[in-house]
C-alpha atoms as a printed R data frame, in Angstrom:
    type eleno elety resid chain resno       x      y      z
1   ATOM     1    CA   MET     A     1   0.000  0.000  0.000
2   ATOM     2    CA   ILE     A     2   2.820  2.447  0.754
3   ATOM     3    CA   MET     A     3   4.365  1.838 -2.668
4   ATOM     4    CA   GLU     A     4   1.000  2.338 -4.406
5   ATOM     5    CA   ALA     A     5   0.334  5.587 -2.518
6   ATOM     6    CA   HIS     A     6   3.836  6.809 -3.368
7   ATOM     7    CA   MET     A     7   3.216  6.450 -7.086
8   ATOM     8    CA   SER     A     8  -0.073  8.375 -7.288
9   ATOM     9    CA   ASN     A     9  -1.111 11.950 -6.648
10  ATOM    10    CA   PRO     A    10  -2.793 12.323 -3.260
11  ATOM    11    CA   PRO     A    11  -6.511 13.022 -3.273
12  ATOM    12    CA   THR     A    12  -7.801 16.071 -1.422
13  ATOM    13    CA   VAL     A    13  -9.657 15.010  1.724
14  ATOM    14    CA   PRO     A    14 -11.524 16.923  4.455
15  ATOM    15    CA   ARG     A    15  -9.413 18.342  7.257
16  ATOM    16    CA   GLN     A    16  -9.712 16.301 10.474
17  ATOM    17    CA   THR     A    17 -11.851 18.207 12.960
18  ATOM    18    CA   GLN     A    18 -10.618 16.538 16.157
19  ATOM    19    CA   PRO     A    19  -7.330 17.978 17.438
20  ATOM    20    CA   THR     A    20  -4.223 15.802 17.245
21  ATOM    21    CA   PHE     A    21  -1.340 15.977 19.722
22  ATOM    22    CA   LEU     A    22   2.230 14.804 19.186
23  ATOM    23    CA   PHE     A    23   4.081 13.602 22.305
24  ATOM    24    CA   VAL     A    24   7.872 13.338 21.951
25  ATOM    25    CA   CYS     A    25   9.283 11.631 25.044
26  ATOM    26    CA   LYS     A    26  12.997 11.325 25.809
27  ATOM    27    CA   ASP     A    27  14.146  8.563 28.146
28  ATOM    28    CA   GLY     A    28  15.809  9.196 31.485
29  ATOM    29    CA   PRO     A    29  18.786  7.204 32.793
30  ATOM    30    CA   THR     A    30  16.637  4.485 34.418
31  ATOM    31    CA   ALA     A    31  14.375  4.048 31.389
32  ATOM    32    CA   PRO     A    32  15.751  0.690 30.155
33  ATOM    33    CA   GLU     A    33  14.896 -1.019 33.459
34  ATOM    34    CA   LYS     A    34  11.546  0.789 33.786
35  ATOM    35    CA   ARG     A    35  10.637  0.014 30.174
36  ATOM    36    CA   VAL     A    36  11.011 -3.735 30.826
37  ATOM    37    CA   GLU     A    37   9.346 -3.585 34.259
38  ATOM    38    CA   HIS     A    38   6.263 -1.717 33.007
39  ATOM    39    CA   LEU     A    39   6.011 -3.201 29.498
40  ATOM    40    CA   ALA     A    40   2.945 -5.387 30.184
41  ATOM    41    CA   GLY     A    41   1.034 -2.495 31.755
42  ATOM    42    CA   HIS     A    42   2.053 -0.113 28.963
43  ATOM    43    CA   LEU     A    43   0.922 -2.526 26.246
44  ATOM    44    CA   ALA     A    44  -2.376 -3.159 28.039
45  ATOM    45    CA   HIS     A    45  -2.937  0.599 28.305
46  ATOM    46    CA   VAL     A    46  -2.227  1.410 24.660
47  ATOM    47    CA   GLU     A    47  -4.327 -1.554 23.522
48  ATOM    48    CA   ALA     A    48  -7.236 -0.345 25.673
49  ATOM    49    CA   HIS     A    49  -6.952  3.140 24.113
50  ATOM    50    CA   TRP     A    50  -5.837  2.123 20.612
51  ATOM    51    CA   GLN     A    51  -8.615  4.097 18.926
52  ATOM    52    CA   SER     A    52  -7.202  7.347 20.372
53  ATOM    53    CA   TYR     A    53  -3.785  6.806 18.768
54  ATOM    54    CA   VAL     A    54  -2.898  7.758 15.220
55  ATOM    55    CA   THR     A    55   0.332  5.885 15.897
56  ATOM    56    CA   ALA     A    56   2.791  5.317 18.726
57  ATOM    57    CA   GLY     A    57   6.137  3.631 19.066
58  ATOM    58    CA   PRO     A    58   9.700  3.686 20.352
59  ATOM    59    CA   LEU     A    59  12.369  6.115 19.157
60  ATOM    60    CA   LYS     A    60  15.781  4.800 18.109
61  ATOM    61    CA   ALA     A    61  18.787  6.255 16.342
62  ATOM    62    CA   PRO     A    62  18.899  5.131 12.685
63  ATOM    63    CA   GLY     A    63  20.412  1.662 12.495
64  ATOM    64    CA   SER     A    64  20.452  1.201 16.270
65  ATOM    65    CA   PRO     A    65  18.303 -1.262 18.218
66  ATOM    66    CA   LYS     A    66  18.586  0.859 21.402
67  ATOM    67    CA   ILE     A    67  15.386  2.687 22.385
68  ATOM    68    CA   HIS     A    68  15.923  6.231 23.665
69  ATOM    69    CA   GLY     A    69  12.343  7.509 23.848
70  ATOM    70    CA   SER     A    70   8.804  7.278 22.555
71  ATOM    71    CA   CYS     A    71   6.650  9.105 20.025
72  ATOM    72    CA   LEU     A    72   2.869  9.092 20.342
73  ATOM    73    CA   ILE     A    73   0.298 10.861 18.179
74  ATOM    74    CA   VAL     A    74  -3.047 11.078 19.946
75  ATOM    75    CA   CYS     A    75  -6.468 12.338 18.868
76  ATOM    76    CA   ALA     A    76  -8.316 14.114 21.677
77  ATOM    77    CA   ASP     A    77 -10.759 16.989 22.026
78  ATOM    78    CA   HIS     A    78  -8.158 19.117 23.837
79  ATOM    79    CA   GLU     A    79  -4.665 18.855 25.302
80  ATOM    80    CA   GLU     A    80  -5.880 17.942 28.804
81  ATOM    81    CA   ALA     A    81  -7.857 15.012 27.350
82  ATOM    82    CA   ALA     A    82  -4.709 13.826 25.554
83  ATOM    83    CA   TRP     A    83  -2.754 14.125 28.809
84  ATOM    84    CA   ALA     A    84  -5.464 12.135 30.621
85  ATOM    85    CA   ILE     A    85  -4.736  9.225 28.274
86  ATOM    86    CA   MET     A    86  -0.976  9.571 28.803
87  ATOM    87    CA   ARG     A    87  -1.310  9.807 32.604
88  ATOM    88    CA   GLY     A    88  -2.920  6.359 32.611
89  ATOM    89    CA   ASP     A    89   0.084  4.818 30.850
90  ATOM    90    CA   PRO     A    90   2.561  3.116 33.201
91  ATOM    91    CA   TYR     A    91   5.438  4.489 31.102
92  ATOM    92    CA   PHE     A    92   4.317  7.972 32.149
93  ATOM    93    CA   THR     A    93   3.379  7.167 35.754
94  ATOM    94    CA   CYS     A    94   6.734  5.470 36.474
95  ATOM    95    CA   GLU     A    95   8.471  8.697 35.378
96  ATOM    96    CA   MET     A    96  10.874  7.012 32.979
97  ATOM    97    CA   PHE     A    97  10.959 10.030 30.663
98  ATOM    98    CA   ASP     A    98  13.365 12.902 31.322
99  ATOM    99    CA   SER     A    99  11.334 15.177 29.079
100 ATOM   100    CA   VAL     A   100   8.001 15.207 27.300
101 ATOM   101    CA   GLU     A   101   7.235 17.723 24.557
102 ATOM   102    CA   VAL     A   102   3.637 18.146 23.443
103 ATOM   103    CA   HIS     A   103   2.700 19.762 20.151
104 ATOM   104    CA   ASP     A   104  -0.685 20.493 18.618
105 ATOM   105    CA   MET     A   105  -0.384 18.863 15.204
106 ATOM   106    CA   THR     A   106  -2.394 19.172 12.003
107 ATOM   107    CA   MET     A   107  -2.736 15.941 10.051
108 ATOM   108    CA   SER     A   108  -2.037 17.473  6.618
109 ATOM   109    CA   ILE     A   109  -0.936 14.677  4.270
110 ATOM   110    CA   GLY     A   110  -0.250 10.968  4.326
111 ATOM   111    CA   LEU     A   111  -1.773  7.553  4.575
112 ATOM   112    CA   TYR     A   112  -3.649  8.269  7.819
113 ATOM   113    CA   PRO     A   113  -5.646 11.253  6.561
114 ATOM   114    CA   GLY     A   114  -6.023  9.453  3.234
115 ATOM   115    CA   GLY     A   115  -4.426 12.131  1.083
116 ATOM   116    CA   LYS     A   116  -3.844 15.862  1.530
117 ATOM   117    CA   ILE     A   117  -6.060 18.469  3.154
118 ATOM   118    CA   TRP     A   118  -5.281 21.424  0.861
119 ATOM   119    CA   GLU     A   119  -6.873 22.305 -2.462
120 ATOM   120    CA   SER     A   120  -4.044 24.503 -3.756
121 ATOM   121    CA   LEU     A   121  -0.949 26.445 -2.762
122 ATOM   122    CA   ASP     A   122  -3.029 29.583 -2.277
123 ATOM   123    CA   SER     A   123  -5.391 27.767  0.090
124 ATOM   124    CA   VAL     A   124  -2.571 27.149  2.611
125 ATOM   125    CA   ARG     A   125  -0.352 30.187  2.030
126 ATOM   126    CA   GLU     A   126  -1.875 32.181  4.926
127 ATOM   127    CA   ARG     A   127  -1.568 29.261  7.359
128 ATOM   128    CA   ALA     A   128   2.059 28.743  6.336
129 ATOM   129    CA   ASN     A   129   2.660 32.344  7.354
130 ATOM   130    CA   GLY     A   130   1.287 31.629 10.843
131 ATOM   131    CA   GLY     A   131  -2.235 32.887 10.092
């Protein structure tokens, strides 16, 4: 499917109305032990909330098997609702992350939205300028 999508022009699709939040989490020094200790609880949590995730997974340096953080993209009505999901995850409650960045993210193009959300260059020019 990825190859097929790569070879065609993306269709224009409606913009997603529910906000999407990107969580970029960097591991702390005790993360490897905590990751193993809380793995079962973490997997149970993300499985229970799988319909809230666009995607989620570990972060690694290219070519390295060593995990150094996590990336989660969550759909929620507002940031506090996204945090409520994260606060139920044992990986968050065990404080294995040294830092967590949260960004409000627009799903603009790709397989998940099913194409692109803009009609033309002019239709996104103002938003690209911060408007």
